Tab-separated table of N, CA and C in Angstrom:
chain	number	residue	atom	x	y	z
A	575	MET	N	11.715	38.801	61.671
A	575	MET	CA	12.687	37.893	61.085
A	575	MET	C	12.419	37.834	59.671
A	576	LYS	N	13.519	37.887	58.801
A	576	LYS	CA	13.550	37.929	57.376
A	576	LYS	C	13.517	36.618	56.925
A	577	THR	N	12.407	35.921	56.425
A	577	THR	CA	12.344	34.612	55.817
A	577	THR	C	12.238	34.657	54.369
A	578	ARG	N	12.095	35.762	53.769
A	578	ARG	CA	11.640	35.799	52.449
A	578	ARG	C	12.845	35.406	51.647
A	579	THR	N	13.964	35.961	52.035
A	579	THR	CA	15.218	35.718	51.131
A	579	THR	C	15.722	34.376	51.195
A	580	PRO	N	15.785	33.581	52.231
A	580	PRO	CA	15.956	32.139	52.203
A	580	PRO	C	14.913	31.340	51.346
A	581	VAL	N	13.797	31.700	51.460
A	581	VAL	CA	12.653	30.970	50.735
A	581	VAL	C	13.001	31.070	49.219
A	582	ILE	N	13.288	32.416	48.931
A	582	ILE	CA	13.426	32.828	47.553
A	582	ILE	C	14.684	32.072	46.992
A	583	ALA	N	15.677	32.066	47.767
A	583	ALA	CA	16.852	31.397	47.419
A	583	ALA	C	16.833	29.809	47.274
A	584	CYS	N	16.061	29.286	48.114
A	584	CYS	CA	15.819	27.820	48.084
A	584	CYS	C	14.994	27.510	46.766
A	585	CYS	N	14.081	28.335	46.422
A	585	CYS	CA	13.215	28.140	45.242
A	585	CYS	C	13.950	28.291	43.884
A	586	MET	N	14.993	29.182	43.971
A	586	MET	CA	15.942	29.398	42.880
A	586	MET	C	16.755	28.113	42.640
A	587	VAL	N	17.296	27.639	43.727
A	587	VAL	CA	18.197	26.505	43.701
A	587	VAL	C	17.511	25.375	43.255
A	588	ALA	N	16.230	25.117	43.695
A	588	ALA	CA	15.496	23.974	43.382
A	588	ALA	C	15.085	23.961	41.824
A	589	ALA	N	14.763	25.110	41.346
A	589	ALA	CA	14.514	25.302	39.901
A	589	ALA	C	15.736	25.039	39.036
A	590	ALA	N	17.042	25.519	39.514
A	590	ALA	CA	18.127	25.269	38.804
A	590	ALA	C	18.523	23.903	38.694
A	591	LEU	N	18.350	23.185	39.883
A	591	LEU	CA	18.655	21.722	39.846
A	591	LEU	C	17.846	20.909	38.991
A	592	SER	N	16.634	21.281	38.940
A	592	SER	CA	15.715	20.275	38.219
A	592	SER	C	15.757	20.749	36.745
A	593	ALA	N	16.176	21.814	36.391
A	593	ALA	CA	16.032	22.236	35.081
A	593	ALA	C	16.711	21.205	34.044
A	594	GLY	N	17.910	20.590	34.409
A	594	GLY	CA	18.808	19.724	33.691
A	594	GLY	C	17.949	18.317	33.540
A	595	CYS	N	17.096	17.969	34.394
A	595	CYS	CA	16.339	16.704	34.295
A	595	CYS	C	15.441	16.459	33.184
A	596	ALA	N	14.944	17.585	32.795
A	596	ALA	CA	13.865	17.606	31.714
A	596	ALA	C	14.504	17.100	30.441
A	597	ALA	N	15.766	17.277	30.211
A	597	ALA	CA	16.390	16.802	29.031
A	597	ALA	C	16.377	15.274	28.885
A	598	VAL	N	16.355	14.515	29.986
A	598	VAL	CA	16.321	13.134	30.032
A	598	VAL	C	14.971	12.730	29.463
A	599	TYR	N	13.907	13.224	29.822
A	599	TYR	CA	12.602	12.781	29.444
A	599	TYR	C	12.215	13.343	28.063
A	600	LYS	N	12.877	14.519	27.708
A	600	LYS	CA	12.579	15.070	26.229
A	600	LYS	C	13.286	14.043	25.484
A	601	ASN	N	14.576	13.788	25.627
A	601	ASN	CA	15.342	12.893	24.665
A	601	ASN	C	14.693	11.521	24.593
A	602	THR	N	14.153	10.900	25.769
A	602	THR	CA	13.540	9.703	25.731
A	602	THR	C	12.323	9.695	24.777
A	603	SER	N	11.502	10.820	24.858
A	603	SER	CA	10.074	10.944	24.231
A	603	SER	C	10.641	11.066	22.726
A	604	ALA	N	11.699	11.844	22.374
A	604	ALA	CA	12.106	12.119	20.909
A	604	ALA	C	12.616	10.846	20.240
A	605	CYS	N	13.366	9.991	21.126
A	605	CYS	CA	13.781	8.771	20.581
A	605	CYS	C	12.599	7.773	20.320
A	606	GLU	N	11.727	7.747	21.172
A	606	GLU	CA	10.504	6.882	20.898
A	606	GLU	C	9.758	7.198	19.724
A	607	GLN	N	9.625	8.587	19.396
A	607	GLN	CA	8.910	9.104	18.327
A	607	GLN	C	9.867	8.767	17.026
A	608	THR	N	11.182	8.918	17.009
A	608	THR	CA	11.989	8.703	15.928
A	608	THR	C	11.771	7.011	15.594
A	609	MET	N	11.812	6.248	16.720
A	609	MET	CA	11.742	4.834	16.572
A	609	MET	C	10.288	4.339	15.787
A	610	ARG	N	9.215	5.088	16.278
A	610	ARG	CA	8.014	4.975	15.756
A	610	ARG	C	7.894	5.150	14.151
A	611	GLN	N	8.583	6.468	13.882
A	611	GLN	CA	8.523	6.830	12.499
A	611	GLN	C	9.584	5.993	11.622
A	612	SER	N	10.605	5.655	12.246
A	612	SER	CA	11.387	4.596	11.293
A	612	SER	C	10.829	3.353	11.258
A	613	ALA	N	10.125	2.872	12.235
A	613	ALA	CA	9.501	1.500	12.100
A	613	ALA	C	8.209	1.533	11.036
A	614	SER	N	7.574	2.627	11.067
A	614	SER	CA	6.469	2.793	9.917
A	614	SER	C	7.035	2.893	8.623
A	615	GLU	N	8.163	3.506	8.265
A	615	GLU	CA	8.692	3.657	7.138
A	615	GLU	C	9.455	2.295	6.676
A	616	LEU	N	10.097	1.589	7.519
A	616	LEU	CA	10.864	0.435	7.067
A	616	LEU	C	9.960	-0.752	7.081
A	617	SER	N	8.951	-1.076	8.021
A	617	SER	CA	8.061	-2.107	7.987
A	617	SER	C	6.619	-1.691	8.210
A	618	GLY	N	5.973	-1.214	7.213
A	618	GLY	CA	4.629	-0.480	7.330
A	618	GLY	C	3.448	-1.431	7.996
A	619	ARG	N	3.585	-2.746	7.781
A	619	ARG	CA	2.551	-3.627	8.181
A	619	ARG	C	2.813	-3.988	9.680
A	620	ASP	N	3.849	-3.619	10.159
A	620	ASP	CA	4.012	-3.964	11.679
A	620	ASP	C	3.492	-2.967	12.675
A	621	THR	N	3.205	-3.251	13.746
A	621	THR	CA	2.626	-2.313	14.837
A	621	THR	C	3.711	-2.443	15.853
A	622	LEU	N	4.244	-1.150	16.073
A	622	LEU	CA	5.098	-1.029	17.336
A	622	LEU	C	4.617	-0.756	18.657
A	623	LYS	N	4.825	-1.641	19.656
A	623	LYS	CA	4.464	-1.490	20.918
A	623	LYS	C	5.686	-1.260	21.792
A	624	VAL	N	5.882	0.103	22.456
A	624	VAL	CA	6.956	0.168	23.291
A	624	VAL	C	6.695	-0.368	24.760
A	625	THR	N	7.699	-1.047	25.212
A	625	THR	CA	7.564	-1.702	26.671
A	625	THR	C	8.499	-0.949	27.573
A	626	HIS	N	9.636	-0.325	27.152
A	626	HIS	CA	10.483	0.251	28.043
A	626	HIS	C	11.397	1.321	27.253
A	627	ALA	N	11.697	2.259	27.996
A	627	ALA	CA	12.659	3.443	27.456
A	627	ALA	C	13.445	3.731	28.641
A	628	GLY	N	14.809	3.603	28.328
A	628	GLY	CA	15.795	3.948	29.314
A	628	GLY	C	16.691	4.830	28.942
A	629	SER	N	17.407	5.715	29.655
A	629	SER	CA	18.389	6.755	29.226
A	629	SER	C	19.467	6.710	30.109
A	630	GLY	N	20.795	7.143	29.615
A	630	GLY	CA	21.870	6.950	30.499
A	630	GLY	C	22.846	8.318	30.051
A	631	ILE	N	23.557	8.620	30.949
A	631	ILE	CA	24.697	9.616	30.700
A	631	ILE	C	23.901	10.857	30.534
A	632	HIS	N	23.216	11.287	31.421
A	632	HIS	CA	22.290	12.579	31.536
A	632	HIS	C	21.655	12.613	30.210
A	633	GLY	N	20.962	11.649	29.568
A	633	GLY	CA	20.178	11.723	28.470
A	633	GLY	C	20.962	11.740	27.177
A	634	SER	N	22.256	11.544	27.108
A	634	SER	CA	22.920	11.524	25.721
A	634	SER	C	22.692	10.287	25.121
A	635	ARG	N	22.408	9.238	25.823
A	635	ARG	CA	22.153	7.869	25.163
A	635	ARG	C	20.851	7.392	25.557
A	636	VAL	N	20.018	6.979	24.618
A	636	VAL	CA	18.605	6.611	24.924
A	636	VAL	C	18.383	5.236	24.210
A	637	VAL	N	17.949	4.192	25.001
A	637	VAL	CA	17.593	2.877	24.391
A	637	VAL	C	15.967	2.632	24.479
A	638	VAL	N	15.302	2.367	23.605
A	638	VAL	CA	13.824	2.239	23.444
A	638	VAL	C	13.658	0.795	23.142
A	639	GLU	N	12.910	-0.091	24.049
A	639	GLU	CA	12.719	-1.398	23.653
A	639	GLU	C	11.162	-1.573	23.498
A	640	GLY	N	10.843	-2.646	22.609
A	640	GLY	CA	9.474	-2.891	22.526
A	640	GLY	C	9.336	-4.194	21.501
A	641	THR	N	8.142	-4.388	21.013
A	641	THR	CA	7.923	-5.368	20.060
A	641	THR	C	7.190	-4.830	18.752
A	642	LEU	N	7.621	-5.512	17.527
A	642	LEU	CA	6.767	-5.294	16.389
A	642	LEU	C	6.006	-6.540	16.285
A	643	GLU	N	4.600	-6.043	16.028
A	643	GLU	CA	3.629	-7.198	16.005
A	643	GLU	C	3.015	-7.039	14.606
A	644	HIS	N	2.733	-8.053	14.068
A	644	HIS	CA	1.967	-8.300	12.730
A	644	HIS	C	1.128	-9.546	12.577
A	645	PRO	N	0.077	-9.584	11.903
A	645	PRO	CA	-0.857	-10.703	11.951
A	645	PRO	C	0.012	-11.855	11.280
A	646	GLN	N	-0.209	-13.005	11.742
A	646	GLN	CA	0.545	-14.253	11.491
A	646	GLN	C	0.177	-14.572	9.940
A	647	THR	N	1.077	-15.048	9.109
A	647	THR	CA	0.789	-15.564	8.014
A	647	THR	C	0.488	-16.868	8.148
A	648	ALA	N	-0.084	-17.552	7.096
A	648	ALA	CA	-0.428	-19.046	7.029
A	648	ALA	C	0.586	-19.917	7.433
A	649	SER	N	1.737	-19.780	6.861
A	649	SER	CA	2.929	-20.464	7.184
A	649	SER	C	3.387	-20.441	8.632
A	650	GLU	N	3.309	-19.082	9.322
A	650	GLU	CA	3.672	-18.891	10.605
A	650	GLU	C	2.575	-19.630	11.645
A	651	ALA	N	1.377	-19.536	11.069
A	651	ALA	CA	0.294	-20.162	11.988
A	651	ALA	C	0.483	-21.642	12.059
A	652	ALA	N	0.740	-22.196	10.963
A	652	ALA	CA	1.016	-23.701	10.837
A	652	ALA	C	2.139	-24.118	11.737
A	653	VAL	N	3.265	-23.367	11.696
A	653	VAL	CA	4.304	-23.848	12.502
A	653	VAL	C	4.049	-23.599	14.112
A	654	ALA	N	3.378	-22.469	14.373
A	654	ALA	CA	3.288	-22.081	15.681
A	654	ALA	C	1.934	-22.979	16.465
A	655	LYS	N	1.206	-23.489	15.612
A	655	LYS	CA	-0.113	-24.247	16.277
A	655	LYS	C	0.383	-25.894	16.216
A	656	PRO	N	0.370	-26.181	17.593
A	656	PRO	CA	0.672	-27.766	17.603
A	656	PRO	C	-0.589	-28.594	17.347
A	657	PRO	N	-0.427	-29.748	17.010
A	657	PRO	CA	-1.656	-30.567	16.887
A	657	PRO	C	-2.528	-30.690	18.011
A	658	ASN	N	-3.850	-30.731	17.865
A	658	ASN	CA	-4.791	-30.681	18.854
A	658	ASN	C	-4.885	-32.124	19.373
A	659	THR	N	-4.560	-32.373	20.775
A	659	THR	CA	-4.500	-33.784	21.221
A	659	THR	C	-5.613	-33.820	22.442
A	660	ASN	N	-6.241	-32.595	22.846
A	660	ASN	CA	-7.222	-32.681	23.723
A	660	ASN	C	-8.601	-33.102	23.287
A	661	ILE	N	-8.958	-34.309	23.709
A	661	ILE	CA	-10.245	-35.005	23.199
A	661	ILE	C	-11.449	-34.018	23.265
A	662	LEU	N	-11.636	-33.275	24.280
A	662	LEU	CA	-12.802	-32.334	24.429
A	662	LEU	C	-12.894	-31.333	23.422
A	663	GLU	N	-11.594	-30.663	23.055
A	663	GLU	CA	-11.458	-29.509	22.106
A	663	GLU	C	-11.485	-30.124	20.721
A	664	ALA	N	-10.948	-31.422	20.525
A	664	ALA	CA	-11.194	-32.011	19.076
A	664	ALA	C	-12.341	-32.716	18.844
A	665	GLY	N	-13.333	-32.809	19.951
A	665	GLY	CA	-14.516	-33.642	19.580
A	665	GLY	C	-15.650	-32.720	19.453
A	666	LEU	N	-16.449	-32.835	20.578
A	666	LEU	CA	-17.642	-31.996	20.654
A	666	LEU	C	-17.619	-30.502	20.720
A	667	LEU	N	-16.574	-30.192	21.336
A	667	LEU	CA	-16.532	-28.606	21.396
A	667	LEU	C	-15.587	-28.017	20.314
A	668	ALA	N	-15.233	-28.637	19.452
A	668	ALA	CA	-14.376	-28.312	18.266
A	668	ALA	C	-15.103	-27.040	17.601
A	669	PRO	N	-16.356	-26.945	17.355
A	669	PRO	CA	-16.880	-25.591	16.710
A	669	PRO	C	-16.832	-24.489	17.704
A	670	VAL	N	-16.996	-24.671	19.010
A	670	VAL	CA	-17.053	-23.553	19.980
A	670	VAL	C	-15.480	-23.046	19.979
A	671	VAL	N	-14.516	-23.965	20.031
A	671	VAL	CA	-13.092	-23.533	20.198
A	671	VAL	C	-12.716	-22.716	18.945
A	672	ALA	N	-13.174	-23.252	17.792
A	672	ALA	CA	-12.868	-22.600	16.547
A	672	ALA	C	-13.457	-21.200	16.423
A	673	ALA	N	-14.733	-21.027	16.885
A	673	ALA	CA	-15.226	-19.734	16.902
A	673	ALA	C	-14.562	-18.720	17.915
A	674	ILE	N	-14.106	-19.280	18.901
A	674	ILE	CA	-13.404	-18.396	19.914
A	674	ILE	C	-11.962	-18.056	19.242
A	675	ALA	N	-11.320	-18.967	18.596
A	675	ALA	CA	-10.041	-18.706	18.071
A	675	ALA	C	-10.261	-17.874	16.844
A	676	LYS	N	-11.363	-17.750	16.109
A	676	LYS	CA	-11.398	-16.840	14.965
A	676	LYS	C	-11.695	-15.397	15.485
A	677	SER	N	-12.135	-15.103	16.656
A	677	SER	CA	-12.561	-13.937	17.122
A	677	SER	C	-11.483	-12.966	17.084
A	678	LYS	N	-10.188	-13.298	17.413
A	678	LYS	CA	-9.045	-12.523	17.343
A	678	LYS	C	-8.054	-13.072	16.619
A	679	PRO	N	-7.621	-12.356	15.489
A	679	PRO	CA	-6.528	-13.115	14.624
A	679	PRO	C	-5.232	-13.110	15.635
A	680	PRO	N	-4.468	-14.137	15.274
A	680	PRO	CA	-3.201	-14.322	16.075
A	680	PRO	C	-2.257	-13.470	15.492
A	681	THR	N	-1.200	-12.946	16.301
A	681	THR	CA	-0.272	-12.028	15.829
A	681	THR	C	1.213	-12.686	16.295
A	682	THR	N	2.168	-12.324	15.469
A	682	THR	CA	3.472	-12.660	15.719
A	682	THR	C	4.234	-11.380	16.392
A	683	ALA	N	4.913	-11.450	17.440
A	683	ALA	CA	5.571	-10.345	17.992
A	683	ALA	C	7.020	-10.698	18.089
A	684	VAL	N	7.786	-9.756	17.515
A	684	VAL	CA	9.267	-9.725	17.340
A	684	VAL	C	9.927	-8.735	18.282
A	685	PRO	N	10.769	-9.101	19.162
A	685	PRO	CA	11.488	-8.076	20.032
A	685	PRO	C	12.155	-6.930	19.083
A	686	ALA	N	12.034	-5.780	19.554
A	686	ALA	CA	12.671	-4.589	19.042
A	686	ALA	C	13.327	-3.727	19.928
A	687	ALA	N	14.433	-3.170	19.399
A	687	ALA	CA	15.255	-2.156	20.226
A	687	ALA	C	15.977	-1.123	19.301
A	688	ALA	N	16.012	0.140	19.740
A	688	ALA	CA	16.542	1.173	19.101
A	688	ALA	C	17.367	1.998	19.938
A	689	GLU	N	18.465	2.651	19.617
A	689	GLU	CA	19.425	3.494	20.253
A	689	GLU	C	19.466	4.793	19.570
A	690	CYS	N	19.323	5.877	20.359
A	690	CYS	CA	19.555	7.187	19.900
A	690	CYS	C	20.608	7.819	20.809
A	691	THR	N	21.603	8.730	20.059
A	691	THR	CA	22.603	9.416	20.908
A	691	THR	C	22.281	10.919	20.659
A	692	TYR	N	22.442	11.625	21.601
A	692	TYR	CA	22.395	13.079	21.658
A	692	TYR	C	23.639	13.958	21.783
A	693	ASP	N	23.862	14.945	21.133
A	693	ASP	CA	25.163	15.814	21.409
A	693	ASP	C	24.964	16.673	22.624
A	694	ALA	N	25.850	17.535	22.942
A	694	ALA	CA	25.724	18.285	24.130
A	694	ALA	C	24.625	19.538	24.064
A	695	ASN	N	24.263	19.800	22.899
A	695	ASN	CA	23.028	20.767	22.716
A	695	ASN	C	21.704	20.099	22.582
A	696	GLY	N	21.574	18.718	22.978
A	696	GLY	CA	20.309	17.972	22.967
A	696	GLY	C	19.853	17.692	21.629
A	697	GLN	N	20.619	17.881	20.527
A	697	GLN	CA	20.221	17.633	19.295
A	697	GLN	C	20.597	15.959	18.919
A	698	GLN	N	19.717	15.381	18.369
A	698	GLN	CA	19.962	13.857	18.055
A	698	GLN	C	20.982	13.742	17.067
A	699	SER	N	22.081	13.239	17.454
A	699	SER	CA	23.309	12.942	16.478
A	699	SER	C	23.186	11.614	15.739
A	700	ALA	N	22.593	10.580	16.316
A	700	ALA	CA	22.698	9.217	15.699
A	700	ALA	C	21.385	8.346	16.148
A	701	PHE	N	20.975	7.529	15.170
A	701	PHE	CA	19.713	6.672	15.468
A	701	PHE	C	20.254	5.295	14.765
A	702	ARG	N	20.022	4.180	15.380
A	702	ARG	CA	20.203	2.932	14.869
A	702	ARG	C	19.423	1.943	15.636
A	703	TRP	N	18.946	1.071	14.824
A	703	TRP	CA	18.224	-0.281	15.292
A	703	TRP	C	19.085	-1.269	15.943
A	704	LEU	N	18.710	-1.704	17.049
A	704	LEU	CA	19.556	-2.765	17.639
A	704	LEU	C	18.872	-4.290	17.377
A	705	ALA	N	17.611	-4.234	17.315
A	705	ALA	CA	16.989	-5.566	16.960
A	705	ALA	C	15.549	-5.119	16.222
A	706	PRO	N	15.019	-5.833	15.505
A	706	PRO	CA	15.452	-7.227	14.983
A	706	PRO	C	16.416	-7.107	13.977
A	707	ALA	N	17.042	-8.246	13.642
A	707	ALA	CA	18.268	-8.082	12.618
A	707	ALA	C	17.929	-7.590	11.308
A	708	ARG	N	16.695	-7.870	10.846
A	708	ARG	CA	16.386	-7.356	9.523
A	708	ARG	C	16.351	-5.700	9.505
A	709	LEU	N	16.143	-5.130	10.598
A	709	LEU	CA	16.235	-3.558	10.686
A	709	LEU	C	17.507	-3.079	11.197
A	710	ALA	N	18.285	-3.982	11.824
A	710	ALA	CA	19.484	-3.629	12.458
A	710	ALA	C	20.410	-3.408	11.331
A	711	LYS	N	20.427	-4.326	10.331
A	711	LYS	CA	21.539	-4.318	9.175
A	711	LYS	C	21.072	-3.277	8.179
A	712	ASP	N	20.009	-2.721	8.183
A	712	ASP	CA	19.622	-1.606	7.414
A	712	ASP	C	20.192	-0.247	7.934
A	713	THR	N	20.472	-0.109	9.246
A	713	THR	CA	20.859	1.172	9.936
A	713	THR	C	22.153	0.873	10.637
A	714	THR	N	23.136	0.489	9.941
A	714	THR	CA	24.512	0.195	10.608
A	714	THR	C	25.132	1.677	10.847
A	715	PRO	N	26.077	1.720	11.826
A	715	PRO	CA	26.823	2.913	11.989
A	715	PRO	C	27.512	3.476	10.938
A	716	ASP	N	27.479	4.686	10.649
A	716	ASP	CA	28.268	5.388	9.561
A	716	ASP	C	29.763	5.500	9.901
A	717	ASP	N	30.140	5.558	11.011
A	717	ASP	CA	31.562	5.888	11.361
A	717	ASP	C	32.484	4.609	11.239
A	718	GLY	N	31.843	3.361	11.152
A	718	GLY	CA	32.605	2.261	11.035
A	718	GLY	C	33.118	1.624	12.308
A	719	THR	N	32.687	2.133	13.325
A	719	THR	CA	32.999	1.523	14.753
A	719	THR	C	32.212	0.299	14.872
A	720	HIS	N	32.885	-0.716	15.736
A	720	HIS	CA	32.249	-1.922	15.954
A	720	HIS	C	32.193	-2.320	17.348
A	721	SER	N	31.051	-2.663	17.829
A	721	SER	CA	31.010	-2.877	19.282
A	721	SER	C	30.564	-4.350	19.559
A	722	ASP	N	31.232	-4.926	20.466
A	722	ASP	CA	31.044	-6.475	20.799
A	722	ASP	C	30.318	-6.677	21.978
A	723	GLU	N	29.231	-5.863	22.116
A	723	GLU	CA	28.268	-5.981	23.357
A	723	GLU	C	27.295	-7.151	23.048
């Protein structure tokens, strides 16, 4: 019985079907790298942490979500910290609580998202920030289209 031909045919079909799937992951990774590069150029003091990357329409549109974190300024820390009303932390344990609090500087995290679009050849055709607003206004679409999403 000849089983070689059907096995080879099945392997060829599996390879052909899975070849198009790699573009989705490649585009997602490329968009994440573009987002990291743009974040370092536009706001060098912030650290980008990617939390989710999703692609749609066979990888032609990719959205990367994450947070931009930076150390709190004095004014941000004053607004963020409520007055201490716990009698134990405010009394005898105040030096211990202060030492623990100083061990790690507080950070401010701002949600961030970016969108990349790719053409039929897999080349990046557009990149724009969706959030935060200070970065989104710097990278408005060039074609003048407006989306009410």
